[in-house]
Coordinates of N, CA and C in Angstrom, one line a residue:
X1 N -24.8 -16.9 15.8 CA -24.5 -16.9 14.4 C -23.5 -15.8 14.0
X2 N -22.7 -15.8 12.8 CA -22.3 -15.0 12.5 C -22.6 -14.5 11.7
X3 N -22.2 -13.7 10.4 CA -22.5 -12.5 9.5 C -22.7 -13.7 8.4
X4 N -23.5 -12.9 7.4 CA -24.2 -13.7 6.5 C -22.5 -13.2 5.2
X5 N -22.4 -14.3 4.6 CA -21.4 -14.6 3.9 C -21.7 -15.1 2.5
X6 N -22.0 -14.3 1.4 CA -22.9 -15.3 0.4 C -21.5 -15.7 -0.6
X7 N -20.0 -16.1 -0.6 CA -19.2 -16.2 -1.0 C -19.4 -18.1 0.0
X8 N -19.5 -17.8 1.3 CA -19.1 -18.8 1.7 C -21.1 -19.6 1.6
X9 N -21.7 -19.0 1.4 CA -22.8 -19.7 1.2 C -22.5 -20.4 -0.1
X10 N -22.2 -19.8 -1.2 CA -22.2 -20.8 -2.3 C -21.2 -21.3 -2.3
X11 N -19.9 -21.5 -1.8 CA -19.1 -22.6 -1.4 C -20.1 -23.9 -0.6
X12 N -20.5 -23.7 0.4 CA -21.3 -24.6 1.3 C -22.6 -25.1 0.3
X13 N -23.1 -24.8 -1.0 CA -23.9 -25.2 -1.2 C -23.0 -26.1 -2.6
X14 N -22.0 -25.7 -3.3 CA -21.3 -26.3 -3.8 C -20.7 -27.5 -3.4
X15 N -20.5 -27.8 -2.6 CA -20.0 -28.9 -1.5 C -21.4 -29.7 -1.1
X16 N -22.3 -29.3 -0.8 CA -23.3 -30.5 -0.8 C -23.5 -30.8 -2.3
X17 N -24.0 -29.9 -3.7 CA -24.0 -30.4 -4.7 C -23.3 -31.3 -4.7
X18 N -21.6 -31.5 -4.5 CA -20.6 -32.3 -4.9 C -20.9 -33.6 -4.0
X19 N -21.2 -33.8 -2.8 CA -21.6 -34.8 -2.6 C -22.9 -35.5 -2.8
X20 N -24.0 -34.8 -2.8 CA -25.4 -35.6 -3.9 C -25.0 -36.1 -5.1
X21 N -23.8 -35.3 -6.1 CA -23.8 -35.9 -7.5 C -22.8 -36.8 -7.2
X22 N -21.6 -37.1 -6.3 CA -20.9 -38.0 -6.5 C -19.4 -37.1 -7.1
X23 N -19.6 -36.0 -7.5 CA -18.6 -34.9 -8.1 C -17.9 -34.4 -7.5
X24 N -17.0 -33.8 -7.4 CA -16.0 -33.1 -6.9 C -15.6 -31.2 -7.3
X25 N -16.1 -30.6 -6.7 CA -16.2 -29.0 -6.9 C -14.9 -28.8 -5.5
X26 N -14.4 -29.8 -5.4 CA -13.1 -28.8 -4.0 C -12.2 -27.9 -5.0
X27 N -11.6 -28.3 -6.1 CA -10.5 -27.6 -6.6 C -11.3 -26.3 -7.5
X28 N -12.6 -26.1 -7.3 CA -13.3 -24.5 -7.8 C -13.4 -23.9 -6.5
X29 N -13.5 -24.7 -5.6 CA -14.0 -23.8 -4.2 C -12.2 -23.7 -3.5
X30 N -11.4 -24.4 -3.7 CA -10.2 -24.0 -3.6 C -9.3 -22.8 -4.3
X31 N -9.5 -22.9 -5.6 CA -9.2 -21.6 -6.0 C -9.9 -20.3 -6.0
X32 N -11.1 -20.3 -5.3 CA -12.0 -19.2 -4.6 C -11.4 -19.6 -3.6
X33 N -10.6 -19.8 -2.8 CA -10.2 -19.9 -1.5 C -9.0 -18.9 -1.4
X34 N -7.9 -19.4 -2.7 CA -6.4 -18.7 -3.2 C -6.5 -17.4 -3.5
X35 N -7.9 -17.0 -4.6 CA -8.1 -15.9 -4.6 C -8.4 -14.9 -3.5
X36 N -9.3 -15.2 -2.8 CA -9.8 -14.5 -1.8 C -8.7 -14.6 -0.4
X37 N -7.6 -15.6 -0.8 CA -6.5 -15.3 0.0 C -5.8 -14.2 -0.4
X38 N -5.6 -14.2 -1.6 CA -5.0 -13.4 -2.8 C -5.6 -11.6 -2.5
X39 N -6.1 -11.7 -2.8 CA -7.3 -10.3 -2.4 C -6.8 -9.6 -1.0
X40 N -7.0 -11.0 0.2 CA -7.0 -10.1 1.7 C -5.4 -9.6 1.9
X41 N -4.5 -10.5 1.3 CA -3.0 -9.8 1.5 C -2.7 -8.5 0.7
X42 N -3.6 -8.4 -0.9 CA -3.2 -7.3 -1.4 C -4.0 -6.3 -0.4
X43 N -4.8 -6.4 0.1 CA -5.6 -5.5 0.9 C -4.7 -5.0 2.1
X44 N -4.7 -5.9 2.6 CA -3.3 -5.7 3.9 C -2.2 -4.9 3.5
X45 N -1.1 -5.6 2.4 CA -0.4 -4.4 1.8 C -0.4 -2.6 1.7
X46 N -1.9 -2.8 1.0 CA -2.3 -1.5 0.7 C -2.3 -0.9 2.0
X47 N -2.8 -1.2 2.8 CA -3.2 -0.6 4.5 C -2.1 -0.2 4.9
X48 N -1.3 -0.9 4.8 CA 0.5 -1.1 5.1 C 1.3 -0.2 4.8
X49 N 1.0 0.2 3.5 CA 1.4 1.2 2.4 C 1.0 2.5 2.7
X50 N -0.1 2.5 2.8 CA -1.2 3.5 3.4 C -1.1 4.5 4.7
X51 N -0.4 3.3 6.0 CA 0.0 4.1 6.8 C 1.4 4.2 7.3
X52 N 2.5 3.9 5.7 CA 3.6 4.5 6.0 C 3.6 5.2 5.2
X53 N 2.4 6.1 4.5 CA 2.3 7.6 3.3 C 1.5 8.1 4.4
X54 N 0.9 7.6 5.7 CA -0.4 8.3 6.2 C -0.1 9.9 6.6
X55 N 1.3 10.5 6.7 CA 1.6 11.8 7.3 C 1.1 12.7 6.0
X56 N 0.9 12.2 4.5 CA 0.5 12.9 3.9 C -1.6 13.4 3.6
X57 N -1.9 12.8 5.2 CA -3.1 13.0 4.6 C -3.3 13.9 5.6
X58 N -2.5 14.4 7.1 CA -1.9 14.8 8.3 C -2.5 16.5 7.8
X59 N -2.8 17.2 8.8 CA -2.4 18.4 8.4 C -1.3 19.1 8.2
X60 N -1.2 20.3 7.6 CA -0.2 20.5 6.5 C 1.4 20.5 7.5
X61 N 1.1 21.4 8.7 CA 2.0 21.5 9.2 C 2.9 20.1 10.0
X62 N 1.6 19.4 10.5 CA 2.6 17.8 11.1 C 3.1 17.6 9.2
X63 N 2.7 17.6 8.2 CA 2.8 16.6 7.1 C 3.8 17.4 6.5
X64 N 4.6 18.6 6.9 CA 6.0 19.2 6.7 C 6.8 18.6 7.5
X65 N 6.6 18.4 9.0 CA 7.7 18.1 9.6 C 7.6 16.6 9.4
X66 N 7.2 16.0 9.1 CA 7.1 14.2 8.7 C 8.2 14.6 7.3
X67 N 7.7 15.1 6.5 CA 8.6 15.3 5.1 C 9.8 15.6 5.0
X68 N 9.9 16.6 6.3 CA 11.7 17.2 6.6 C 12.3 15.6 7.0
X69 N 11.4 15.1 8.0 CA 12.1 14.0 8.7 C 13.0 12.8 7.9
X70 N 11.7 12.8 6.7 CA 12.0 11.9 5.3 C 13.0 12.0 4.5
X71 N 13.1 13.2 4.6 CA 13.9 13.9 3.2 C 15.3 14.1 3.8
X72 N 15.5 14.3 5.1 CA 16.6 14.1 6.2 C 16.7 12.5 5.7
X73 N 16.4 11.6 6.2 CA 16.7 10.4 5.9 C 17.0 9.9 4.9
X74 N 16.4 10.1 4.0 CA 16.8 10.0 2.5 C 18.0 10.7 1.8
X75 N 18.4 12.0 2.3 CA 19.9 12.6 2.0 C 20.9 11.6 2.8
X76 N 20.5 11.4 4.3 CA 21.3 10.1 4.7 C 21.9 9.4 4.2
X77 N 20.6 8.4 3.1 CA 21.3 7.3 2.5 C 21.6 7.5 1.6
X78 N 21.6 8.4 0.7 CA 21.9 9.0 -0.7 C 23.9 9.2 -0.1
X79 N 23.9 10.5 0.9 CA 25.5 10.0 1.3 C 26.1 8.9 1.5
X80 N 25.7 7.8 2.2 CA 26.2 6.6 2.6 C 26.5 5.9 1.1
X81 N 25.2 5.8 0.0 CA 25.7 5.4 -1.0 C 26.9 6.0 -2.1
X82 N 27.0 7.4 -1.7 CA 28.2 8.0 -2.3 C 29.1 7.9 -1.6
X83 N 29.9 7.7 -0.4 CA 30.2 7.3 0.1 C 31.5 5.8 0.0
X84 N 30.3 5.2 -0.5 CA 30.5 3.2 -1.0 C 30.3 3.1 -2.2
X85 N 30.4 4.4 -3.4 CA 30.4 4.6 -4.7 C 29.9 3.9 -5.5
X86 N 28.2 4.4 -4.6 CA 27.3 3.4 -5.3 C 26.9 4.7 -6.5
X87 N 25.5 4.6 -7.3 CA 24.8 5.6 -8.0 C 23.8 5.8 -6.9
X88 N 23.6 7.4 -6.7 CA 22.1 7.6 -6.2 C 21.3 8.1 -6.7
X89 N 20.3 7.6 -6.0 CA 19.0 7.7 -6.5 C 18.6 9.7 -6.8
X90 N 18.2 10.2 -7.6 CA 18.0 11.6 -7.4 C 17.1 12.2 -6.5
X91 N 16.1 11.7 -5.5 CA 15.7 11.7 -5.0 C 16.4 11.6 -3.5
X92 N 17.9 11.4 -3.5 CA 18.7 10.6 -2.2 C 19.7 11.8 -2.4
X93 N 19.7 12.5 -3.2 CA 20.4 12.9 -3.5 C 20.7 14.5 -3.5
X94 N 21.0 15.2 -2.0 CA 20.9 16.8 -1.6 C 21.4 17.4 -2.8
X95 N 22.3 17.5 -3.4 CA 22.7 18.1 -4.5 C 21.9 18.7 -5.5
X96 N 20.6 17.8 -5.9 CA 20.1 17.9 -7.1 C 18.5 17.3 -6.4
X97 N 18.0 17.3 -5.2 CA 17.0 17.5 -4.7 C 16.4 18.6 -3.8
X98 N 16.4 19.8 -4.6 CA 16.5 20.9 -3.3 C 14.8 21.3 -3.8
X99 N 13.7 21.5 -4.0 CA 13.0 21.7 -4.6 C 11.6 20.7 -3.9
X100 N 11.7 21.0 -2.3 CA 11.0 19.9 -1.8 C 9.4 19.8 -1.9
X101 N 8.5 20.9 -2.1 CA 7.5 21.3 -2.8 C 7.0 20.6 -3.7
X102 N 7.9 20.8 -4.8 CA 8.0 19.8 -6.4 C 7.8 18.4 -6.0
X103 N 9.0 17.9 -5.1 CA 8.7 16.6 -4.8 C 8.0 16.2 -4.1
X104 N 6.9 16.8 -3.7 CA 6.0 16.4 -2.3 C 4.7 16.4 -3.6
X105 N 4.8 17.5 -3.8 CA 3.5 17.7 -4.9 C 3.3 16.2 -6.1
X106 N 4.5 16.1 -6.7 CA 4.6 15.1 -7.2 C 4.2 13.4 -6.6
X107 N 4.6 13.2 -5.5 CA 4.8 12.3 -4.6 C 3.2 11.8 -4.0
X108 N 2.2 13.0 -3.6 CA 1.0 13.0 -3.8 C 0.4 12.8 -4.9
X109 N 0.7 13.3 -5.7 CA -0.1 13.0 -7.2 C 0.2 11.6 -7.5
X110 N 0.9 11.4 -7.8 CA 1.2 10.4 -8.5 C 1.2 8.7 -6.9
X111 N 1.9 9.5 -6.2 CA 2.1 7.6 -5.1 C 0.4 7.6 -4.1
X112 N 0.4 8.5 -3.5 CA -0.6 8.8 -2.1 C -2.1 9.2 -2.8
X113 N -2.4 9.9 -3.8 CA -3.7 9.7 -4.3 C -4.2 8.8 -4.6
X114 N -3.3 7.9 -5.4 CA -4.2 6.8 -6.4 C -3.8 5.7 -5.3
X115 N -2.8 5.6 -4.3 CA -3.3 4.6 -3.3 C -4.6 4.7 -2.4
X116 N -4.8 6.1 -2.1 CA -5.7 6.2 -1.2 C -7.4 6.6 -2.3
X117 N -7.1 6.5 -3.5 CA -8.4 6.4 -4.3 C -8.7 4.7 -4.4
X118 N -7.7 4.1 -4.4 CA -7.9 2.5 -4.6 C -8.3 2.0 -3.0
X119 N -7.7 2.4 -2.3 CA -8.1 1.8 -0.9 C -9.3 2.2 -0.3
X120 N -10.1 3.4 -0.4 CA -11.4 3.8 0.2 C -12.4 2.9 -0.1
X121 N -12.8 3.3 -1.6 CA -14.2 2.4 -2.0 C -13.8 0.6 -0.9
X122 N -12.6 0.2 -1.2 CA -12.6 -1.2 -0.7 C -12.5 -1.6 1.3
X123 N -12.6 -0.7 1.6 CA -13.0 -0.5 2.9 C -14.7 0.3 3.4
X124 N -15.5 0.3 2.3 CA -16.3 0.8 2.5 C -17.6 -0.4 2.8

């Protein structure tokens, strides 16, 4: 047997209702189908999400040199786009991003907390 499923039990018991009454319950047990399709990709996402921020949950010292790495890369493309006279992003941007503390501090607060406050409870 496998694991008890009470999502897919009351699908399975909806589907015999529908055939004792002659009724049709596929397109409610279908859109519990889309949802819970719906659900497992935003789930996936998040995870996705989760372990391309995961160097910020690192200890402090790997989670500086991950940040240099970043921040190296990101002055990268911030040149390339001045470069091809694009606008950059202030954050791409060595000139007026020197202050890498502020932006890590920020970056946690605001991106890496509330993904990883949303993602725990739902892996629990």
């Amino acid at each position: 047997g496998g694991y008890y499923n009470p999502k897919q039990q009351q699908q399975q018991h909806l589907r015999s209702l529908s055939v004792a009454s002659g009724s049709s319950v596929n397109t409610a047990i279908e859109t519990d189908e889309k949802e819970d399709a719906a659900d497992r990709l935003m789930l996936m996402k998040m995870a996705l999400k989760a372990s391309d921020l995961g160097h910020s949950m690192k200890p402090l010292r790997q989670h500086i040199k991950w940040s240099e790495r970043i921040k190296d890369e990101f002055f990268l493309e911030g040149d390339q786009a001045k470069k091809l006279g694009m606008q950059v992003k202030p954050l791409f941007d060595r000139n007026k991003n020197r202050n890498m503390g502020k932006s890590q501090a920020g970056f946690i607060r605001f991106l890496v907390k509330p993904l990883f406050q949303g993602l725990i409870p739902l892996l629990r």
